[in-house]
CSV table of N, CA and C in Angstrom, one decimal:
chain,number,residue,atom,x,y,z
A,1,UNK,N,17.3,-19.9,-1.6
A,1,UNK,CA,17.5,-19.0,-0.4
A,1,UNK,C,16.6,-17.8,-0.5
A,2,UNK,N,15.7,-17.7,0.5
A,2,UNK,CA,14.8,-16.6,0.4
A,2,UNK,C,15.4,-15.3,1.0
A,3,UNK,N,15.2,-14.2,0.3
A,3,UNK,CA,15.7,-12.9,0.8
A,3,UNK,C,14.6,-12.0,1.3
A,4,UNK,N,13.3,-12.3,0.9
A,4,UNK,CA,12.2,-11.4,1.3
A,4,UNK,C,11.1,-12.3,1.8
A,5,UNK,N,10.9,-12.2,3.2
A,5,UNK,CA,10.0,-13.1,3.9
A,5,UNK,C,8.9,-12.2,4.5
A,6,UNK,N,7.7,-12.6,4.3
A,6,UNK,CA,6.5,-11.9,4.9
A,6,UNK,C,5.9,-12.8,6.0
A,7,UNK,N,5.6,-12.3,7.2
A,7,UNK,CA,5.0,-13.1,8.2
A,7,UNK,C,3.6,-12.5,8.5
A,8,UNK,N,2.6,-13.4,8.5
A,8,UNK,CA,1.2,-12.9,8.6
A,8,UNK,C,0.4,-13.5,9.7
A,9,UNK,N,-0.4,-12.7,10.4
A,9,UNK,CA,-1.4,-13.2,11.4
A,9,UNK,C,-2.6,-12.4,11.1
A,10,UNK,N,-3.4,-12.2,12.1
A,10,UNK,CA,-4.7,-11.5,12.0
A,10,UNK,C,-4.5,-10.0,12.1
A,11,UNK,N,-4.2,-9.5,13.3
A,11,UNK,CA,-4.1,-8.1,13.6
A,11,UNK,C,-2.8,-7.4,13.4
A,12,UNK,N,-1.7,-8.3,13.2
A,12,UNK,CA,-0.3,-7.8,13.1
A,12,UNK,C,0.2,-7.0,14.3
A,13,UNK,N,-0.3,-7.4,15.5
A,13,UNK,CA,0.2,-6.8,16.7
A,13,UNK,C,0.7,-7.8,17.7
A,14,UNK,N,0.5,-9.1,17.5
A,14,UNK,CA,0.9,-10.1,18.4
A,14,UNK,C,1.8,-11.1,17.7
A,15,UNK,N,1.3,-12.1,17.1
A,15,UNK,CA,2.1,-13.2,16.6
A,15,UNK,C,3.0,-12.9,15.5
A,16,UNK,N,2.5,-12.2,14.4
A,16,UNK,CA,3.4,-11.9,13.3
A,16,UNK,C,4.6,-11.0,13.6
A,17,UNK,N,4.4,-9.9,14.4
A,17,UNK,CA,5.6,-9.1,14.7
A,17,UNK,C,6.6,-9.9,15.6
A,18,UNK,N,6.1,-10.7,16.5
A,18,UNK,CA,7.0,-11.6,17.3
A,18,UNK,C,7.8,-12.5,16.4
A,19,UNK,N,7.1,-13.2,15.5
A,19,UNK,CA,7.7,-14.1,14.6
A,19,UNK,C,8.7,-13.4,13.7
A,20,UNK,N,8.3,-12.2,13.2
A,20,UNK,CA,9.2,-11.5,12.3
A,20,UNK,C,10.5,-11.1,13.0
A,21,UNK,N,10.4,-10.6,14.2
A,21,UNK,CA,11.6,-10.2,15.0
A,21,UNK,C,12.4,-11.4,15.4
A,22,UNK,N,11.8,-12.5,15.8
A,22,UNK,CA,12.6,-13.7,16.2
A,22,UNK,C,13.3,-14.3,15.0
A,23,UNK,N,12.6,-14.4,13.9
A,23,UNK,CA,13.2,-15.0,12.7
A,23,UNK,C,14.3,-14.1,12.2
A,24,UNK,N,14.1,-12.8,12.1
A,24,UNK,CA,15.2,-11.9,11.7
A,24,UNK,C,16.4,-12.0,12.6
A,25,UNK,N,16.2,-12.1,13.9
A,25,UNK,CA,17.3,-12.2,14.9
A,25,UNK,C,18.1,-13.5,14.7
A,26,UNK,N,17.3,-14.6,14.5
A,26,UNK,CA,17.9,-15.9,14.3
A,26,UNK,C,18.7,-15.9,13.0
A,27,UNK,N,18.2,-15.3,11.9
A,27,UNK,CA,18.9,-15.3,10.6
A,27,UNK,C,20.1,-14.5,10.7
A,28,UNK,N,20.1,-13.3,11.3
A,28,UNK,CA,21.2,-12.5,11.5
A,28,UNK,C,22.3,-13.2,12.2
A,29,UNK,N,21.9,-13.9,13.3
A,29,UNK,CA,22.9,-14.6,14.1
A,29,UNK,C,23.5,-15.8,13.3
A,30,UNK,N,22.8,-16.2,12.3
A,30,UNK,CA,23.3,-17.3,11.4
A,30,UNK,C,24.1,-16.7,10.2
A,31,UNK,N,24.3,-15.4,10.2
A,31,UNK,CA,25.1,-14.8,9.2
A,31,UNK,C,24.4,-14.4,8.0
A,32,UNK,N,23.0,-14.3,8.0
A,32,UNK,CA,22.2,-13.9,6.9
A,32,UNK,C,21.6,-12.6,7.2
A,33,UNK,N,21.2,-11.9,6.1
A,33,UNK,CA,20.5,-10.6,6.3
A,33,UNK,C,19.3,-10.4,5.4
A,34,UNK,N,18.3,-11.3,5.5
A,34,UNK,CA,17.2,-11.1,4.6
A,34,UNK,C,16.3,-10.0,5.1
A,35,UNK,N,15.4,-9.6,4.2
A,35,UNK,CA,14.4,-8.5,4.5
A,35,UNK,C,13.2,-9.2,5.0
A,36,UNK,N,12.7,-8.9,6.2
A,36,UNK,CA,11.5,-9.4,6.7
A,36,UNK,C,10.5,-8.3,7.0
A,37,UNK,N,9.2,-8.6,6.7
A,37,UNK,CA,8.1,-7.7,7.0
A,37,UNK,C,7.0,-8.6,7.6
A,38,UNK,N,6.1,-7.9,8.3
A,38,UNK,CA,4.9,-8.6,8.8
A,38,UNK,C,3.7,-7.8,8.5
A,39,UNK,N,2.5,-8.5,8.4
A,39,UNK,CA,1.3,-7.9,8.1
A,39,UNK,C,0.1,-8.7,8.7
A,40,UNK,N,-1.1,-8.1,8.6
A,40,UNK,CA,-2.3,-8.9,9.1
A,40,UNK,C,-3.3,-8.9,8.1
A,41,UNK,N,-4.1,-10.0,8.1
A,41,UNK,CA,-5.2,-10.1,7.2
A,41,UNK,C,-6.4,-9.2,7.6
A,42,UNK,N,-6.4,-8.8,8.9
A,42,UNK,CA,-7.4,-7.9,9.5
A,42,UNK,C,-6.6,-6.9,10.4
A,43,UNK,N,-5.6,-6.3,9.8
A,43,UNK,CA,-4.7,-5.5,10.6
A,43,UNK,C,-5.3,-4.4,11.4
A,44,UNK,N,-4.8,-4.1,12.6
A,44,UNK,CA,-5.1,-2.9,13.3
A,44,UNK,C,-4.1,-1.9,12.9
A,45,UNK,N,-4.3,-1.4,11.7
A,45,UNK,CA,-3.4,-0.5,11.0
A,45,UNK,C,-2.8,0.6,11.8
A,46,UNK,N,-1.5,0.7,11.8
A,46,UNK,CA,-0.7,1.7,12.6
A,46,UNK,C,-0.7,1.5,14.1
A,47,UNK,N,-1.3,0.5,14.6
A,47,UNK,CA,-1.2,0.2,16.0
A,47,UNK,C,0.2,-0.4,16.3
A,48,UNK,N,0.7,-0.1,17.5
A,48,UNK,CA,2.0,-0.7,17.9
A,48,UNK,C,1.7,-2.2,18.3
A,49,UNK,N,2.8,-2.9,18.5
A,49,UNK,CA,2.7,-4.3,19.0
A,49,UNK,C,2.0,-4.3,20.3
A,50,UNK,N,1.3,-5.4,20.6
A,50,UNK,CA,0.7,-5.6,21.9
A,50,UNK,C,1.7,-5.4,23.0
A,51,UNK,N,1.2,-4.8,24.1
A,51,UNK,CA,2.2,-4.6,25.2
A,51,UNK,C,2.8,-5.9,25.8
A,52,UNK,N,2.1,-7.0,25.7
A,52,UNK,CA,2.7,-8.3,26.2
A,52,UNK,C,3.7,-8.7,25.2
A,53,UNK,N,3.5,-8.6,23.9
A,53,UNK,CA,4.5,-8.9,22.9
A,53,UNK,C,5.8,-8.1,23.1
A,54,UNK,N,5.6,-6.8,23.3
A,54,UNK,CA,6.7,-5.9,23.5
A,54,UNK,C,7.5,-6.4,24.8
A,55,UNK,N,6.8,-6.6,25.9
A,55,UNK,CA,7.5,-7.1,27.1
A,55,UNK,C,8.2,-8.4,26.9
A,56,UNK,N,7.6,-9.4,26.3
A,56,UNK,CA,8.2,-10.7,26.1
A,56,UNK,C,9.4,-10.6,25.2
A,57,UNK,N,9.4,-9.7,24.2
A,57,UNK,CA,10.6,-9.6,23.3
A,57,UNK,C,11.7,-8.8,24.0
A,58,UNK,N,11.3,-7.8,24.9
A,58,UNK,CA,12.3,-7.0,25.6
A,58,UNK,C,13.1,-8.0,26.5
A,59,UNK,N,12.4,-9.0,27.0
A,59,UNK,CA,13.1,-10.0,27.9
A,59,UNK,C,14.1,-10.8,27.1
A,60,UNK,N,14.0,-10.8,25.8
A,60,UNK,CA,15.0,-11.4,24.9
A,60,UNK,C,15.9,-10.4,24.2
A,61,UNK,N,15.9,-9.2,24.6
A,61,UNK,CA,16.7,-8.2,24.0
A,61,UNK,C,16.3,-7.7,22.7
A,62,UNK,N,15.0,-7.9,22.3
A,62,UNK,CA,14.5,-7.4,21.0
A,62,UNK,C,13.5,-6.3,21.3
A,63,UNK,N,13.6,-5.2,20.5
A,63,UNK,CA,12.7,-4.0,20.7
A,63,UNK,C,11.6,-4.0,19.6
A,64,UNK,N,10.4,-4.3,20.0
A,64,UNK,CA,9.3,-4.2,19.1
A,64,UNK,C,8.7,-2.8,19.1
A,65,UNK,N,9.3,-1.9,19.8
A,65,UNK,CA,8.7,-0.5,19.9
A,65,UNK,C,8.4,0.1,18.6
A,66,UNK,N,9.3,0.0,17.6
A,66,UNK,CA,9.1,0.7,16.3
A,66,UNK,C,8.0,0.0,15.5
A,67,UNK,N,7.6,-1.2,15.8
A,67,UNK,CA,6.6,-1.9,14.9
A,67,UNK,C,5.3,-1.2,14.9
A,68,UNK,N,4.7,-1.1,13.7
A,68,UNK,CA,3.3,-0.6,13.5
A,68,UNK,C,2.6,-1.6,12.5
A,69,UNK,N,1.4,-1.9,12.9
A,69,UNK,CA,0.7,-2.9,12.1
A,69,UNK,C,0.3,-2.4,10.7
A,70,UNK,N,0.4,-3.3,9.8
A,70,UNK,CA,0.0,-3.0,8.4
A,70,UNK,C,-0.9,-4.1,7.8
A,71,UNK,N,-1.8,-3.7,6.9
A,71,UNK,CA,-2.7,-4.7,6.3
A,71,UNK,C,-1.9,-5.4,5.2
A,72,UNK,N,-2.2,-6.7,5.1
A,72,UNK,CA,-1.7,-7.5,4.0
A,72,UNK,C,-2.3,-7.0,2.7
A,73,UNK,N,-1.5,-6.9,1.7
A,73,UNK,CA,-1.9,-6.3,0.4
A,73,UNK,C,-1.3,-7.1,-0.8
A,74,UNK,N,-1.8,-6.9,-2.0
A,74,UNK,CA,-1.3,-7.5,-3.2
A,74,UNK,C,0.2,-7.2,-3.3
A,75,UNK,N,0.6,-5.9,-3.0
A,75,UNK,CA,2.0,-5.5,-3.2
A,75,UNK,C,2.9,-6.2,-2.2
A,76,UNK,N,2.5,-6.4,-1.0
A,76,UNK,CA,3.3,-7.2,0.0
A,76,UNK,C,3.4,-8.6,-0.4
A,77,UNK,N,2.3,-9.2,-0.8
A,77,UNK,CA,2.3,-10.6,-1.2
A,77,UNK,C,3.2,-10.8,-2.4
A,78,UNK,N,3.2,-9.9,-3.3
A,78,UNK,CA,4.1,-10.1,-4.5
A,78,UNK,C,5.5,-9.7,-4.2
A,79,UNK,N,5.8,-8.9,-3.2
A,79,UNK,CA,7.1,-8.5,-2.8
A,79,UNK,C,7.8,-9.8,-2.2
A,80,UNK,N,7.0,-10.6,-1.4
A,80,UNK,CA,7.6,-11.7,-0.6
A,80,UNK,C,8.0,-12.9,-1.5
A,81,UNK,N,9.1,-13.5,-1.2
A,81,UNK,CA,9.4,-14.8,-1.8
A,81,UNK,C,8.9,-16.0,-1.0
A,82,UNK,N,8.7,-15.7,0.3
A,82,UNK,CA,8.1,-16.8,1.2
A,82,UNK,C,7.2,-16.0,2.1
A,83,UNK,N,6.0,-16.6,2.3
A,83,UNK,CA,5.0,-16.1,3.3
A,83,UNK,C,4.7,-17.1,4.3
A,84,UNK,N,4.9,-16.7,5.6
A,84,UNK,CA,4.6,-17.6,6.7
A,84,UNK,C,3.4,-17.1,7.5
A,85,UNK,N,2.5,-18.0,7.7
A,85,UNK,CA,1.2,-17.6,8.4
A,85,UNK,C,1.1,-18.4,9.7
A,86,UNK,N,0.2,-17.9,10.6
A,86,UNK,CA,0.1,-18.6,11.8
A,86,UNK,C,-1.0,-19.7,11.8
A,87,UNK,N,-2.1,-19.4,11.0
A,87,UNK,CA,-3.2,-20.4,10.9
A,87,UNK,C,-3.6,-20.6,9.5
A,88,UNK,N,-4.2,-21.7,9.2
A,88,UNK,CA,-4.6,-22.0,7.9
A,88,UNK,C,-5.6,-21.0,7.2
A,89,UNK,N,-6.4,-20.4,8.1
A,89,UNK,CA,-7.4,-19.4,7.5
A,89,UNK,C,-6.6,-18.1,7.0
A,90,UNK,N,-5.4,-17.9,7.6
A,90,UNK,CA,-4.6,-16.8,7.1
A,90,UNK,C,-4.2,-17.0,5.6
A,91,UNK,N,-3.8,-18.3,5.3
A,91,UNK,CA,-3.4,-18.6,4.0
A,91,UNK,C,-4.6,-18.4,3.0
A,92,UNK,N,-5.8,-18.8,3.5
A,92,UNK,CA,-7.0,-18.6,2.7
A,92,UNK,C,-7.3,-17.2,2.4
A,93,UNK,N,-7.2,-16.4,3.5
A,93,UNK,CA,-7.4,-14.9,3.3
A,93,UNK,C,-6.4,-14.3,2.4
A,94,UNK,N,-5.2,-14.7,2.5
A,94,UNK,CA,-4.2,-14.1,1.6
A,94,UNK,C,-4.5,-14.5,0.1
A,95,UNK,N,-4.9,-15.7,-0.1
A,95,UNK,CA,-5.3,-16.2,-1.4
A,95,UNK,C,-6.4,-15.4,-2.0
A,96,UNK,N,-7.3,-14.9,-1.1
A,96,UNK,CA,-8.4,-14.0,-1.6
A,96,UNK,C,-7.8,-12.6,-1.9
A,97,UNK,N,-6.8,-12.2,-1.2
A,97,UNK,CA,-6.2,-10.9,-1.5
A,97,UNK,C,-5.4,-10.9,-2.8
A,98,UNK,N,-4.6,-12.0,-3.0
A,98,UNK,CA,-3.8,-12.2,-4.2
A,98,UNK,C,-3.6,-13.7,-4.4
A,99,UNK,N,-4.4,-14.2,-5.4
A,99,UNK,CA,-4.3,-15.7,-5.7
A,99,UNK,C,-2.9,-16.2,-6.0
A,100,UNK,N,-2.0,-15.3,-6.5
A,100,UNK,CA,-0.6,-15.7,-6.9
A,100,UNK,C,0.2,-16.1,-5.6
A,101,UNK,N,-0.2,-15.8,-4.4
A,101,UNK,CA,0.5,-16.0,-3.2
A,101,UNK,C,0.5,-17.5,-2.7
A,102,UNK,N,-0.5,-18.2,-3.2
A,102,UNK,CA,-0.8,-19.5,-2.7
A,102,UNK,C,0.4,-20.5,-2.7
A,103,UNK,N,1.1,-20.5,-3.7
A,103,UNK,CA,2.2,-21.5,-3.8
A,103,UNK,C,3.4,-21.2,-3.0
A,104,UNK,N,3.5,-20.0,-2.4
A,104,UNK,CA,4.7,-19.7,-1.6
A,104,UNK,C,4.3,-19.4,-0.1
A,105,UNK,N,3.0,-19.8,0.3
A,105,UNK,CA,2.5,-19.5,1.6
A,105,UNK,C,2.4,-20.8,2.4
A,106,UNK,N,3.1,-20.8,3.6
A,106,UNK,CA,3.1,-22.0,4.5
A,106,UNK,C,2.8,-21.5,5.9
A,107,UNK,N,2.4,-22.5,6.7
A,107,UNK,CA,2.3,-22.3,8.1
A,107,UNK,C,3.7,-22.1,8.7
A,108,UNK,N,3.8,-21.2,9.7
A,108,UNK,CA,5.1,-21.1,10.4
A,108,UNK,C,5.4,-22.4,11.0
A,109,UNK,N,4.3,-23.1,11.5
A,109,UNK,CA,4.5,-24.4,12.1
A,109,UNK,C,4.3,-25.5,11.1
A,110,UNK,N,4.6,-25.3,9.9
A,110,UNK,CA,4.5,-26.3,8.8
A,110,UNK,C,5.2,-27.6,9.1
A,111,UNK,N,6.4,-27.5,9.6
A,111,UNK,CA,7.2,-28.7,9.8
A,111,UNK,C,6.8,-29.5,11.1
A,112,UNK,N,6.1,-28.8,12.0
A,112,UNK,CA,5.5,-29.4,13.2
A,112,UNK,C,4.1,-29.8,13.0
A,113,UNK,N,3.5,-29.4,11.8
A,113,UNK,CA,2.1,-29.6,11.5
A,113,UNK,C,1.3,-28.9,12.7
A,114,UNK,N,1.6,-27.7,13.0
A,114,UNK,CA,1.1,-27.0,14.1
A,114,UNK,C,0.7,-25.5,13.7
A,115,UNK,N,-0.5,-25.1,14.1
A,115,UNK,CA,-0.9,-23.7,14.0
A,115,UNK,C,-0.5,-23.0,15.3
A,116,UNK,N,-0.4,-21.7,15.2
A,116,UNK,CA,-0.1,-20.9,16.4
A,116,UNK,C,-1.3,-20.1,16.8
A,117,UNK,N,-1.9,-20.5,18.0
A,117,UNK,CA,-3.2,-19.8,18.4
A,117,UNK,C,-3.0,-18.4,18.8
A,118,UNK,N,-4.0,-17.6,18.6
A,118,UNK,CA,-3.9,-16.1,18.8
A,118,UNK,C,-4.0,-15.8,20.3
A,119,UNK,N,-3.0,-15.2,20.9
A,119,UNK,CA,-2.9,-14.9,22.3
A,119,UNK,C,-3.6,-13.5,22.7
A,120,UNK,N,-4.1,-12.8,21.7
A,120,UNK,CA,-4.6,-11.5,21.9
A,120,UNK,C,-5.7,-11.4,23.0
A,121,UNK,N,-5.4,-10.5,24.0
A,121,UNK,CA,-6.2,-10.3,25.2
A,121,UNK,C,-6.4,-11.6,26.0
A,122,UNK,N,-5.4,-12.5,26.0
A,122,UNK,CA,-5.4,-13.7,26.8
A,122,UNK,C,-4.4,-13.6,27.9
A,123,UNK,N,-4.3,-14.7,28.7
A,123,UNK,CA,-3.4,-14.7,29.8
A,123,UNK,C,-1.9,-14.9,29.4
A,124,UNK,N,-1.0,-14.6,30.3
A,124,UNK,CA,0.4,-14.8,30.0
A,124,UNK,C,0.7,-16.2,29.6
A,125,UNK,N,0.0,-17.2,30.3
A,125,UNK,CA,0.2,-18.6,30.0
A,125,UNK,C,-0.1,-18.9,28.5
A,126,UNK,N,-1.1,-18.3,28.0
A,126,UNK,CA,-1.5,-18.5,26.5
A,126,UNK,C,-0.4,-17.8,25.7
A,127,UNK,N,0.1,-16.6,26.1
A,127,UNK,CA,1.2,-16.0,25.3
A,127,UNK,C,2.4,-16.9,25.3
A,128,UNK,N,2.7,-17.4,26.5
A,128,UNK,CA,3.9,-18.3,26.6
A,128,UNK,C,3.8,-19.4,25.6
A,129,UNK,N,2.7,-20.0,25.5
A,129,UNK,CA,2.5,-21.2,24.6
A,129,UNK,C,2.6,-20.7,23.2
A,130,UNK,N,2.0,-19.6,22.8
A,130,UNK,CA,2.1,-19.1,21.5
A,130,UNK,C,3.5,-18.8,21.1
A,131,UNK,N,4.3,-18.1,22.0
A,131,UNK,CA,5.6,-17.8,21.7
A,131,UNK,C,6.5,-19.1,21.6
A,132,UNK,N,6.2,-20.1,22.4
A,132,UNK,CA,6.9,-21.3,22.3
A,132,UNK,C,6.7,-22.0,21.0
A,133,UNK,N,5.5,-21.9,20.5
A,133,UNK,CA,5.2,-22.5,19.1
A,133,UNK,C,5.9,-21.7,18.0
A,134,UNK,N,5.9,-20.3,18.2
A,134,UNK,CA,6.6,-19.5,17.3
A,134,UNK,C,8.1,-19.8,17.3
A,135,UNK,N,8.7,-20.0,18.5
A,135,UNK,CA,10.1,-20.4,18.6
A,135,UNK,C,10.4,-21.7,17.8
A,136,UNK,N,9.5,-22.7,18.0
A,136,UNK,CA,9.6,-24.0,17.3
A,136,UNK,C,9.6,-23.8,15.8
A,137,UNK,N,8.6,-23.0,15.4
A,137,UNK,CA,8.5,-22.8,13.9
A,137,UNK,C,9.7,-22.1,13.3
A,138,UNK,N,10.2,-21.0,14.0
A,138,UNK,CA,11.4,-20.3,13.6
A,138,UNK,C,12.6,-21.3,13.5
A,139,UNK,N,12.7,-22.1,14.5
A,139,UNK,CA,13.9,-23.0,14.5
A,139,UNK,C,13.8,-24.0,13.4
A,140,UNK,N,12.6,-24.5,13.1
A,140,UNK,CA,12.4,-25.5,12.0
A,140,UNK,C,12.7,-24.8,10.6
A,141,UNK,N,12.2,-23.6,10.4
A,141,UNK,CA,12.4,-22.9,9.2
A,141,UNK,C,13.8,-22.5,9.0
A,142,UNK,N,14.5,-22.1,10.1
A,142,UNK,CA,15.9,-21.7,10.1
A,142,UNK,C,16.8,-22.8,9.4
A,143,UNK,N,16.5,-24.0,9.7
A,143,UNK,CA,17.2,-25.1,9.1
A,143,UNK,C,17.0,-25.3,7.6
A,144,UNK,N,15.9,-24.7,7.1
A,144,UNK,CA,15.6,-24.9,5.7
A,144,UNK,C,15.8,-23.6,4.9
A,145,UNK,N,16.1,-22.5,5.5
A,145,UNK,CA,16.3,-21.3,4.8
A,145,UNK,C,17.8,-21.1,4.4
């Protein structure tokens, strides 16, 4: 059972905060209270979540307002017991930051064999698809956590 989960994307303002908040919400509803964090391999450090991400999560009753982007680091990689990434190149980038992270890093869409494409500065339809894939990944991991 994992108690410290890190979710990673590129800028840490779109996919990873959405996945972090959705996974935390699902785990809390399942009676668990793990610690979740998110980061980016090329983070827009201290930036808030993207306005579309904030809006989409508000529609689900989740407040991304407090989120601020942070850069993935050796310390975060070593803190995490499980690391979930959006795309394969994120796993590679984390391995460059801290080679010890490789064995505990998986795609969020691992069980669906699916990457989550970056919706940054794209249409709401692209966002809808990315969030749908995040939902599917969260649901699949929830069964295994």
